[in-house]
Tab-separated table of C-alpha atoms in Angstrom:
chain	number	residue	atom	x	y	z
W	1	PHE	CA	2.366	21.201	33.326
W	2	LEU	CA	3.674	20.413	36.821
W	3	TYR	CA	4.561	16.698	36.929
W	4	ASN	CA	2.871	16.222	33.532
W	5	ASN	CA	5.492	18.454	31.931
W	6	LEU	CA	8.693	18.454	33.965
W	7	GLY	CA	10.596	20.023	31.114
W	8	VAL	CA	9.063	23.406	32.006
W	9	GLY	CA	10.840	23.536	35.346
W	10	SER	CA	14.115	25.344	35.748
W	11	GLY	CA	17.228	23.174	35.690
W	12	SER	CA	15.367	20.246	34.151
W	13	LYS	CA	16.718	20.175	30.640
W	14	ASP	CA	17.583	16.478	30.979
W	15	VAL	CA	14.184	15.535	32.429
W	16	ALA	CA	10.892	15.424	30.567
W	17	SER	CA	7.412	13.989	30.984
W	18	SER	CA	4.010	14.173	29.323
W	19	ALA	CA	0.480	12.931	29.838
W	20	ASN	CA	-2.706	12.760	27.810
W	21	GLN	CA	-6.065	11.083	28.038
W	22	ARG	CA	-8.495	9.928	25.381
W	23	GLU	CA	-11.784	8.070	25.685
W	24	MET	CA	-13.958	6.239	23.211
W	25	ALA	CA	-17.548	5.026	23.556
W	26	SER	CA	-19.510	2.963	21.050
W	27	VAL	CA	-22.972	1.490	20.784
W	28	PHE	CA	-24.551	-0.421	17.924
W	29	GLY	CA	-27.662	-2.385	17.101
W	30	ARG	CA	-27.983	-5.111	14.483
W	31	LEU	CA	-30.964	-6.775	12.832
W	32	ASN	CA	-30.613	-10.112	11.028
W	33	TYR	CA	-33.390	-11.633	8.927
W	34	ALA	CA	-33.437	-14.866	6.932
W	35	TYR	CA	-36.286	-16.470	4.984
W	36	LEU	CA	-36.222	-20.077	3.808
W	37	GLY	CA	-32.425	-20.026	3.971
W	38	ARG	CA	-32.402	-18.240	0.612
W	39	TYR	CA	-33.017	-14.581	1.396
W	40	MET	CA	-30.859	-12.846	4.000
W	41	LEU	CA	-30.735	-9.283	5.255
W	42	THR	CA	-28.523	-7.582	7.849
W	43	ALA	CA	-28.896	-3.963	8.979
W	44	THR	CA	-26.655	-2.209	11.498
W	45	LEU	CA	-26.580	1.249	13.049
W	46	ARG	CA	-23.437	2.198	14.920
W	47	ALA	CA	-22.701	5.308	16.992
W	48	ASP	CA	-19.153	6.171	18.043
W	49	GLY	CA	-18.068	8.955	20.370
W	50	ALA	CA	-14.482	10.204	20.704
W	51	SER	CA	-13.250	12.565	23.388
W	52	ASN	CA	-10.648	14.134	21.104
W	53	PHE	CA	-13.385	15.979	19.190
W	54	HIS	CA	-15.316	19.048	20.334
W	55	PRO	CA	-18.617	18.127	22.071
W	56	ASP	CA	-20.540	19.453	19.061
W	57	ASN	CA	-18.777	16.945	16.776
W	58	ARG	CA	-18.014	14.159	19.234
W	59	TRP	CA	-20.468	11.572	17.941
W	60	GLY	CA	-20.535	9.948	14.522
W	61	TYR	CA	-23.338	7.733	13.208
W	62	PHE	CA	-22.549	4.987	10.728
W	63	PRO	CA	-25.254	2.783	9.171
W	64	SER	CA	-24.788	-0.315	7.057
W	65	VAL	CA	-27.047	-2.782	5.287
W	66	SER	CA	-26.354	-5.952	3.320
W	67	GLY	CA	-28.441	-8.583	1.601
W	68	ALA	CA	-27.869	-11.964	-0.009
W	69	TRP	CA	-29.832	-14.272	-2.275
W	70	ARG	CA	-28.908	-17.959	-2.417
W	71	PHE	CA	-30.328	-18.562	-5.872
W	72	SER	CA	-28.929	-22.087	-6.085
W	73	ASP	CA	-31.740	-23.186	-3.716
W	74	GLU	CA	-34.473	-21.916	-5.992
W	75	ALA	CA	-36.724	-24.460	-7.685
W	76	PHE	CA	-35.633	-23.431	-11.172
W	77	MET	CA	-32.043	-24.448	-10.279
W	78	SER	CA	-32.911	-27.986	-9.122
W	79	SER	CA	-31.968	-29.559	-12.466
W	80	THR	CA	-28.394	-28.218	-12.185
W	81	LYS	CA	-27.577	-29.638	-8.744
W	82	ASP	CA	-25.140	-32.222	-10.089
W	83	VAL	CA	-22.936	-29.501	-11.567
W	84	PHE	CA	-23.971	-26.267	-9.886
W	85	SER	CA	-23.813	-26.872	-6.117
W	86	ASN	CA	-23.824	-23.322	-4.731
W	87	GLY	CA	-24.756	-19.855	-5.900
W	88	LYS	CA	-25.139	-16.717	-3.830
W	89	LEU	CA	-25.418	-13.074	-4.841
W	90	ARG	CA	-24.430	-10.473	-2.221
W	91	LEU	CA	-24.860	-6.710	-2.066
W	92	GLY	CA	-23.751	-4.382	0.717
W	93	TYR	CA	-23.537	-0.715	1.644
W	94	GLY	CA	-22.071	0.801	4.774
W	95	GLN	CA	-20.108	3.508	6.537
W	96	THR	CA	-17.313	3.455	9.099
W	97	GLY	CA	-15.556	6.277	10.954
W	98	ASN	CA	-12.005	7.243	11.850
W	99	SER	CA	-11.026	9.586	14.688
W	100	ASN	CA	-7.301	8.839	14.758
W	101	VAL	CA	-5.950	12.380	14.658
W	102	GLY	CA	-4.904	12.919	18.281
W	103	ASN	CA	-6.078	15.633	20.683
W	104	ARG	CA	-6.045	18.586	18.319
W	105	THR	CA	-9.126	20.649	19.098
W	106	LEU	CA	-7.339	22.846	21.681
W	107	ASP	CA	-4.375	25.186	21.435
W	108	TYR	CA	-1.144	23.780	22.867
W	109	PHE	CA	1.740	25.736	24.312
W	110	SER	CA	5.272	24.504	24.826
W	111	GLU	CA	8.322	25.672	26.705
W	112	GLY	CA	11.698	26.320	25.181
W	113	ALA	CA	11.565	29.898	23.949
W	114	SER	CA	14.297	31.769	25.880
W	115	TYR	CA	13.956	35.408	26.903
W	116	ALA	CA	16.262	37.829	28.719
W	117	PHE	CA	14.945	40.156	31.397
W	118	GLY	CA	17.801	42.469	32.241
W	119	ASN	CA	20.734	40.198	32.909
W	120	THR	CA	18.594	37.186	33.774
W	121	GLY	CA	17.579	34.464	31.322
W	122	ALA	CA	14.150	32.857	31.512
W	123	THR	CA	12.341	30.000	29.816
W	124	GLY	CA	9.328	31.211	27.919
W	125	MET	CA	6.160	29.620	26.599
W	126	ALA	CA	4.864	29.900	23.054
W	127	LEU	CA	1.961	28.575	21.004
W	128	ASN	CA	3.096	25.270	19.554
W	129	GLU	CA	-0.075	23.799	18.038
W	130	LEU	CA	-3.183	25.584	16.840
W	131	GLY	CA	-6.388	23.814	17.848
W	132	ASN	CA	-9.318	23.255	15.513
W	133	PRO	CA	-12.676	22.777	17.308
W	134	LYS	CA	-14.360	22.011	13.949
W	135	LEU	CA	-12.594	18.655	13.569
W	136	LYS	CA	-15.044	15.803	12.955
W	137	TRP	CA	-15.114	12.136	12.033
W	138	GLU	CA	-13.499	10.964	8.822
W	139	THR	CA	-16.052	8.774	7.046
W	140	THR	CA	-15.530	5.811	4.731
W	141	THR	CA	-18.553	4.971	2.588
W	142	GLU	CA	-18.431	1.737	0.617
W	143	TRP	CA	-20.714	-0.403	-1.438
W	144	ASN	CA	-19.815	-3.805	-2.794
W	145	ILE	CA	-21.308	-6.591	-4.838
W	146	GLY	CA	-20.184	-10.202	-4.596
W	147	LEU	CA	-20.905	-13.518	-6.238
W	148	ASP	CA	-20.181	-16.951	-4.713
W	149	LEU	CA	-20.289	-19.987	-7.005
W	150	GLY	CA	-19.716	-23.673	-6.257
W	151	PHE	CA	-19.411	-26.518	-8.757
W	152	LEU	CA	-19.212	-30.313	-8.607
W	153	ASN	CA	-20.324	-30.661	-4.997
W	154	ASN	CA	-18.198	-27.630	-4.075
W	155	ARG	CA	-14.959	-29.127	-5.327
W	156	ILE	CA	-14.566	-25.864	-7.241
W	157	ASN	CA	-15.492	-22.619	-5.477
W	158	LEU	CA	-15.232	-19.172	-7.008
W	159	THR	CA	-15.775	-15.900	-5.130
W	160	THR	CA	-15.682	-12.498	-6.813
W	161	GLU	CA	-16.030	-9.127	-5.121
W	162	TYR	CA	-16.197	-5.617	-6.540
W	163	TYR	CA	-16.130	-2.559	-4.272
W	164	ASP	CA	-16.350	1.201	-4.600
W	165	ARG	CA	-15.042	3.172	-1.611
W	166	ILE	CA	-15.158	6.911	-0.849
W	167	VAL	CA	-13.233	8.405	2.071
W	168	SER	CA	-14.548	11.900	2.894
W	169	ASP	CA	-13.582	14.579	5.420
W	170	LEU	CA	-10.025	13.248	5.453
W	171	LEU	CA	-8.268	13.904	8.757
W	172	VAL	CA	-4.851	15.497	8.314
W	173	THR	CA	-2.539	16.923	10.959
W	174	SER	CA	-0.879	19.627	8.862
W	175	LYS	CA	-3.218	21.639	6.678
W	176	THR	CA	-1.188	24.593	5.417
W	177	LEU	CA	-2.391	27.997	6.626
W	178	ALA	CA	-1.985	31.426	5.091
W	179	SER	CA	1.374	33.116	5.633
W	180	TYR	CA	-0.115	35.720	7.993
W	181	SER	CA	-1.356	33.013	10.412
W	182	GLU	CA	0.288	32.620	13.790
W	183	LEU	CA	1.408	29.090	12.868
W	184	GLY	CA	1.996	27.521	9.482
W	185	SER	CA	-0.387	24.545	9.784
W	186	MET	CA	-3.155	22.932	11.811
W	187	ALA	CA	-5.206	19.727	11.894
W	188	ALA	CA	-8.302	19.759	9.668
W	189	ASN	CA	-10.782	17.746	7.605
W	190	ILE	CA	-9.928	18.192	3.939
W	191	GLY	CA	-10.679	16.453	0.687
W	192	LYS	CA	-12.188	13.223	-0.530
W	193	THR	CA	-10.667	10.152	-2.175
W	194	ARG	CA	-12.213	7.314	-4.142
W	195	GLY	CA	-11.027	3.767	-4.698
W	196	ARG	CA	-12.320	0.846	-6.723
W	197	GLY	CA	-11.171	-2.735	-6.618
W	198	LEU	CA	-11.865	-6.274	-7.751
W	199	GLU	CA	-11.034	-9.375	-5.700
W	200	LEU	CA	-11.228	-12.962	-6.903
W	201	THR	CA	-10.666	-16.197	-4.994
W	202	LEU	CA	-10.666	-19.668	-6.553
W	203	ASN	CA	-10.531	-22.789	-4.339
W	204	THR	CA	-10.252	-26.195	-5.971
W	205	VAL	CA	-9.992	-29.801	-4.824
W	206	ASN	CA	-7.880	-31.160	-7.657
W	207	ILE	CA	-7.550	-34.745	-6.427
W	208	MET	CA	-9.552	-36.439	-3.668
W	209	ARG	CA	-8.583	-40.035	-2.919
W	210	SER	CA	-8.335	-42.069	0.253
W	211	ASP	CA	-4.538	-41.770	0.385
W	212	PHE	CA	-3.887	-38.636	-1.683
W	213	VAL	CA	-5.464	-35.142	-1.591
W	214	TRP	CA	-4.410	-32.048	-3.535
W	215	THR	CA	-6.085	-28.663	-3.006
W	216	SER	CA	-5.278	-25.244	-4.478
W	217	ASP	CA	-6.176	-21.642	-3.655
W	218	LEU	CA	-5.723	-18.777	-6.113
W	219	THR	CA	-6.284	-15.132	-5.151
W	220	PHE	CA	-6.324	-12.110	-7.456
W	221	TYR	CA	-6.643	-8.438	-6.493
W	222	THR	CA	-6.572	-5.192	-8.442
W	223	TYR	CA	-7.506	-1.639	-7.459
W	224	GLU	CA	-7.176	2.027	-8.311
W	225	ASP	CA	-7.654	5.114	-6.157
W	226	TYR	CA	-7.613	8.816	-6.904
W	227	TRP	CA	-8.622	12.194	-5.573
W	228	GLU	CA	-12.269	13.226	-5.769
W	229	GLU	CA	-11.872	16.558	-3.971
W	230	ARG	CA	-8.796	18.444	-2.828
W	231	ASP	CA	-8.243	20.922	-0.046
W	232	PRO	CA	-9.955	24.170	-1.145
W	233	ASP	CA	-6.630	25.927	-0.550
W	234	TRP	CA	-4.663	23.408	-2.602
W	235	VAL	CA	-2.536	25.039	-5.283
W	236	PRO	CA	-1.633	22.520	-7.996
W	237	ALA	CA	1.723	22.391	-9.662
W	238	PRO	CA	1.604	22.904	-13.445
W	239	TYR	CA	1.752	19.158	-14.006
W	240	GLU	CA	-1.008	18.236	-11.524
W	241	SER	CA	-4.790	18.036	-11.850
W	242	GLU	CA	-7.511	17.856	-9.226
W	243	LYS	CA	-8.381	14.191	-9.771
W	244	ASP	CA	-4.942	12.681	-10.198
W	245	PRO	CA	-4.325	9.150	-8.912
W	246	ILE	CA	-3.251	9.245	-5.261
W	247	ARG	CA	0.108	7.593	-5.964
W	248	ALA	CA	0.841	9.358	-9.228
W	249	VAL	CA	4.533	9.669	-10.143
W	250	PHE	CA	5.653	12.835	-11.934
W	251	ARG	CA	8.992	13.192	-13.697
W	252	TYR	CA	10.654	14.650	-16.751
W	253	ARG	CA	10.178	12.368	-19.749
W	254	SER	CA	13.597	11.138	-20.913
W	255	ASP	CA	14.583	10.780	-24.576
W	256	GLY	CA	17.655	8.589	-24.432
W	257	LEU	CA	21.291	9.688	-24.165
W	258	LEU	CA	22.903	12.419	-26.184
W	259	GLN	CA	25.184	10.809	-28.733
W	260	ALA	CA	28.455	12.158	-30.118
W	261	GLY	CA	27.811	14.659	-32.906
W	262	GLU	CA	24.100	14.970	-32.046
W	263	ALA	CA	22.609	18.456	-31.706
W	264	VAL	CA	22.177	19.634	-28.130
W	265	PRO	CA	18.520	20.462	-27.245
W	266	ALA	CA	17.959	24.208	-26.870
W	267	TRP	CA	16.461	23.696	-23.390
W	268	GLN	CA	19.480	21.717	-22.174
W	269	LYS	CA	22.386	23.984	-22.990
W	270	GLY	CA	25.680	22.499	-21.938
W	271	LEU	CA	24.481	18.897	-22.246
W	272	LEU	CA	27.365	16.575	-23.074
W	273	PRO	CA	27.415	13.258	-24.948
W	274	GLY	CA	26.337	10.407	-22.706
W	275	GLN	CA	23.976	12.530	-20.598
W	276	VAL	CA	20.176	12.149	-20.474
W	277	LYS	CA	18.063	14.114	-22.928
W	278	ILE	CA	14.671	15.416	-21.795
W	279	LYS	CA	11.549	15.898	-23.903
W	280	LYS	CA	10.189	19.453	-23.831
W	281	LEU	CA	6.459	19.416	-23.121
W	282	ASP	CA	5.888	23.138	-22.571
W	283	ASN	CA	5.057	24.650	-25.950
W	284	THR	CA	6.178	28.106	-24.906
W	285	GLU	CA	9.349	29.674	-26.271
W	286	ALA	CA	11.165	29.026	-22.991
W	287	THR	CA	14.613	27.588	-23.548
W	288	THR	CA	14.926	26.070	-20.080
W	289	LEU	CA	13.184	23.163	-18.416
W	290	GLY	CA	10.523	24.046	-15.868
W	291	GLU	CA	7.825	22.443	-13.761
W	292	SER	CA	5.415	22.430	-16.688
W	293	ASP	CA	7.725	19.991	-18.510
W	294	ASN	CA	6.982	17.258	-15.963
W	295	GLU	CA	4.243	14.761	-16.653
W	296	MET	CA	2.625	11.797	-14.974
W	297	ILE	CA	4.856	8.829	-15.749
W	298	GLY	CA	2.613	6.300	-14.037
W	299	VAL	CA	1.205	5.172	-10.718
W	300	ASN	CA	3.088	3.533	-7.879
W	301	THR	CA	0.611	0.645	-7.618
W	302	PRO	CA	0.739	-2.698	-9.434
W	303	ASP	CA	-1.651	-3.680	-12.197
W	304	PHE	CA	-2.663	-6.589	-9.964
W	305	THR	CA	-1.421	-8.784	-7.126
W	306	PHE	CA	-1.951	-12.514	-6.749
W	307	GLY	CA	-1.331	-15.491	-4.511
W	308	PHE	CA	-1.206	-19.227	-5.237
W	309	ASN	CA	-1.291	-21.850	-2.495
W	310	ASN	CA	-1.049	-25.639	-2.915
W	311	THR	CA	-1.473	-28.311	-0.253
W	312	LEU	CA	-0.769	-31.987	-0.945
W	313	ARG	CA	-1.359	-34.866	1.480
W	314	TYR	CA	-0.119	-38.387	0.779
W	315	LYS	CA	-0.791	-40.904	3.531
W	316	LYS	CA	1.025	-39.390	6.530
W	317	PHE	CA	3.007	-36.809	4.549
W	318	ASP	CA	1.836	-33.249	3.838
W	319	LEU	CA	3.412	-30.586	1.652
W	320	ASN	CA	2.418	-26.911	1.396
W	321	ILE	CA	3.830	-24.425	-1.141
W	322	TYR	CA	2.730	-20.785	-1.233
W	323	PHE	CA	3.552	-18.223	-3.947
W	324	TYR	CA	2.561	-14.588	-4.277
W	325	GLY	CA	3.527	-11.666	-6.454
W	326	GLU	CA	2.545	-8.529	-8.292
W	327	VAL	CA	2.668	-7.305	-11.877
W	328	ASN	CA	3.860	-3.968	-13.298
W	329	ARG	CA	4.474	-1.755	-10.280
W	330	LEU	CA	6.355	1.402	-11.291
W	331	HIS	CA	9.659	1.087	-9.467
W	332	GLY	CA	12.547	3.405	-8.773
W	333	PRO	CA	16.163	2.655	-9.685
W	334	SER	CA	18.084	-0.067	-7.921
W	335	TYR	CA	21.421	0.672	-6.337
W	336	TYR	CA	23.046	-0.749	-9.504
W	337	ASP	CA	21.470	2.082	-11.473
W	338	SER	CA	21.626	4.936	-8.989
W	339	TRP	CA	25.023	4.302	-7.366
W	340	THR	CA	27.041	5.539	-10.301
W	341	PRO	CA	29.313	8.332	-9.057
W	342	SER	CA	30.101	11.368	-11.125
W	343	ILE	CA	33.682	12.431	-11.760
W	344	GLN	CA	33.005	15.494	-9.603
W	345	GLN	CA	31.909	13.300	-6.681
W	346	VAL	CA	35.017	11.166	-6.997
W	347	ALA	CA	37.174	14.272	-7.039
W	348	ASN	CA	35.452	15.780	-3.995
W	349	VAL	CA	35.146	12.647	-1.885
W	350	GLY	CA	38.226	10.797	-3.048
W	351	VAL	CA	36.829	7.282	-2.664
W	352	PHE	CA	33.226	6.617	-3.654
W	353	GLY	CA	31.446	3.298	-3.269
W	354	GLY	CA	29.750	3.102	-6.621
W	355	SER	CA	28.095	0.081	-8.200
W	356	ILE	CA	29.718	-2.149	-10.776
W	357	ARG	CA	27.546	-0.557	-13.466
W	358	SER	CA	29.896	2.421	-13.304
W	359	LEU	CA	32.197	0.341	-15.496
W	360	ASP	CA	29.544	0.417	-18.229
W	361	CYS	CA	29.027	4.190	-18.210
W	362	TRP	CA	28.822	5.872	-21.589
W	363	ARG	CA	32.154	6.826	-23.120
W	364	GLY	CA	33.713	7.062	-26.534
W	365	ASP	CA	34.498	3.348	-26.811
W	366	ASN	CA	31.384	2.129	-24.991
W	367	GLN	CA	28.293	4.071	-26.022
W	368	GLY	CA	25.793	2.037	-23.995
W	369	SER	CA	22.676	2.873	-22.004
W	370	VAL	CA	24.278	3.868	-18.680
W	371	PRO	CA	24.726	7.672	-18.452
W	372	SER	CA	28.281	8.974	-18.444
W	373	LEU	CA	30.210	9.895	-15.316
W	374	LEU	CA	30.140	13.575	-16.266
W	375	SER	CA	28.111	15.686	-13.836
W	376	GLY	CA	24.924	17.215	-15.189
W	377	GLY	CA	21.814	16.132	-17.031
W	378	HIS	CA	18.581	14.979	-15.417
W	379	ALA	CA	19.056	11.259	-14.803
W	380	SER	CA	17.799	11.552	-11.208
W	381	ASP	CA	14.675	13.681	-11.799
W	382	SER	CA	13.562	12.011	-15.024
W	383	ASP	CA	12.004	8.628	-15.738
W	384	TYR	CA	15.240	7.290	-17.223
W	385	PHE	CA	15.810	4.691	-14.492
W	386	LEU	CA	12.148	4.012	-13.684
W	387	LYS	CA	10.721	0.711	-14.838
W	388	LYS	CA	7.691	-1.483	-14.306
W	389	VAL	CA	8.689	-4.344	-12.038
W	390	SER	CA	6.980	-7.716	-11.619
W	391	PHE	CA	7.880	-10.562	-9.308
W	392	LEU	CA	6.855	-14.045	-8.259
W	393	ARG	CA	8.023	-14.961	-4.751
W	394	CYS	CA	7.894	-18.379	-3.171
W	395	ARG	CA	6.905	-17.384	0.326
W	396	ASN	CA	7.002	-20.711	2.087
W	397	ILE	CA	7.548	-24.448	1.566
W	398	THR	CA	6.616	-26.791	4.414
W	399	LEU	CA	6.968	-30.570	4.520
W	400	GLY	CA	5.384	-32.462	7.397
W	401	TYR	CA	5.075	-36.071	8.541
W	402	LEU	CA	2.583	-37.513	11.029
W	403	ILE	CA	4.519	-40.061	13.068
W	404	PRO	CA	2.518	-43.228	13.816
W	405	ILE	CA	2.223	-43.487	17.571
W	406	SER	CA	-0.200	-45.010	20.020
W	407	LYS	CA	-3.150	-42.832	21.015
W	408	LYS	CA	-2.495	-43.925	24.573
W	409	VAL	CA	0.680	-41.807	24.530
W	410	VAL	CA	-0.340	-38.744	22.518
W	411	ASN	CA	-3.224	-37.903	20.249
W	412	SER	CA	-0.929	-36.893	17.366
W	413	PHE	CA	2.786	-36.314	16.786
W	414	ARG	CA	3.828	-34.318	13.687
W	415	VAL	CA	7.281	-33.097	12.661
W	416	ASN	CA	7.898	-30.577	9.898
W	417	VAL	CA	10.668	-28.724	8.121
W	418	SER	CA	10.126	-25.467	6.274
W	419	VAL	CA	11.936	-22.771	4.362
W	420	SER	CA	10.647	-19.204	4.152
W	421	ASN	CA	11.453	-17.040	1.124
W	422	PRO	CA	13.527	-19.642	-0.769
W	423	PHE	CA	13.527	-17.755	-4.082
W	424	VAL	CA	12.020	-14.912	-6.116
W	425	ILE	CA	11.696	-14.544	-9.901
W	426	THR	CA	11.731	-10.908	-11.050
W	427	ASN	CA	12.875	-8.491	-13.736
W	428	TYR	CA	14.272	-6.183	-11.013
W	429	ASN	CA	18.077	-6.001	-10.769
W	430	GLY	CA	18.345	-4.805	-7.150
W	431	LEU	CA	18.261	-6.612	-3.816
W	432	ASP	CA	14.521	-7.032	-3.285
W	433	PRO	CA	11.615	-5.856	-5.490
W	434	GLU	CA	9.356	-5.438	-2.441
W	435	THR	CA	11.505	-3.585	0.072
W	436	ASP	CA	14.509	-2.195	-1.779
W	437	TYR	CA	13.116	1.140	-2.853
W	438	ASN	CA	10.215	3.401	-1.945
W	439	LEU	CA	9.364	5.413	-5.045
W	440	GLN	CA	8.259	8.901	-4.068
W	441	SER	CA	5.273	10.358	-5.934
W	442	ASN	CA	6.551	13.901	-5.988
W	443	ILE	CA	9.290	15.426	-8.102
W	444	GLY	CA	12.723	14.266	-7.099
W	445	ASN	CA	14.502	10.994	-6.551
W	446	LEU	CA	14.511	10.104	-2.860
W	447	ASN	CA	16.128	6.817	-1.907
W	448	ASN	CA	14.752	4.656	0.891
W	449	TYR	CA	16.557	1.333	0.929
W	450	SER	CA	15.086	-1.181	3.345
W	451	TYR	CA	16.205	-4.521	4.707
W	452	PRO	CA	15.413	-7.291	2.203
W	453	ASN	CA	13.231	-10.306	2.903
W	454	VAL	CA	15.208	-12.944	4.814
W	455	ARG	CA	15.461	-16.619	3.942
W	456	THR	CA	14.711	-18.714	7.029
W	457	TYR	CA	14.962	-22.462	7.672
W	458	SER	CA	13.092	-24.034	10.556
W	459	VAL	CA	12.217	-27.389	12.094
W	460	GLY	CA	9.036	-27.863	14.143
W	461	VAL	CA	7.247	-30.428	16.249
W	462	ASP	CA	3.470	-30.429	16.890
W	463	ILE	CA	2.224	-32.644	19.723
W	464	ASN	CA	-1.452	-32.916	20.683
W	465	PHE	CA	-2.314	-34.664	23.950
């Protein structure tokens, strides 16, 4: 209040201010041990204190330990040195903490509630945020196992990593409270999630000559994550289960378009030819679609992501090309698919900026796959327009040249030209498979079109003195 909250003062509706303070303290100790260069051990104990927690829960303690065995240096591997140049097995376990929830242990009041006393108006104060003194650190517990291999004097290097991660006591800012509570939500620790992933990196020296060098780097990554425990007060929808994937996508399951002369499903009375049919999953006698007819269509994460980098050097020229992409991410409809106006919208709005696919909408002389312009059906809340999208994007191409120049002038003088995002290969028919659409995991079809990746050309000069 006072100068920290000028909005409370009378006549200050156009003036506002706020202030808060947060402090963090950390201390850790680490022990490293190595024996003969083959056996390595690291142990760490970390303590973190955050002022935004109650004094009883202010400190969190997070241990970690990791070990490695360089088995390529063992005597029994000496006969393989010409081919097998490096081998290391790694194993680790550790915990880290998160306190990023704001100052939410105390009740907060705010101005703005207006009251009348007689004929005089006054600005009142009301409880705006319910504090929770039981808030504590969110903890991430992870173990991982890794294997590093080198071949042919390390001209080929392969690194693999598998991890298993549990995030417990999740910090949320809006846990729903019972209807009789003074406010509808508060910050709390709820639930537990689990994720597993595999990472692979392959580095190769393909050609090594005095005037020509070619190296490559390939990365591969796949993961899955799901709920281990939910909020005790969580009430699942009929289509949900406690351990669903975190980014599960639920929709009605479509069954094509209703064709002329085809029987109308009993649970979709009034459906017209060209509109989307829905499969009935609920085995009850209900003749209408309900929540229980939704099912998990998939997960809004790719099967795997990858990157591929190549660097070539010929005399004083160098060329770098980097690709990356992902495979089979469940994607929402592009604007081509979703911007198809209904006749009712055209009638109400007059002019509607629909996509060119509107010309291919289902009709008597063109019974294709695009739903008709007639209002109705469940095209937007079904999986009809969802598809698994893959892409390969060339992220960057850079060509450089080291200009021969006397060392008395400069140590090196390099010029380069580059293009960022020159092209993308994809089965997606929208603007950009990465940014065009944010598929929501809940029921409904919420559009979130973002700015696409930009193609950029640049020229650079690197001078070292």
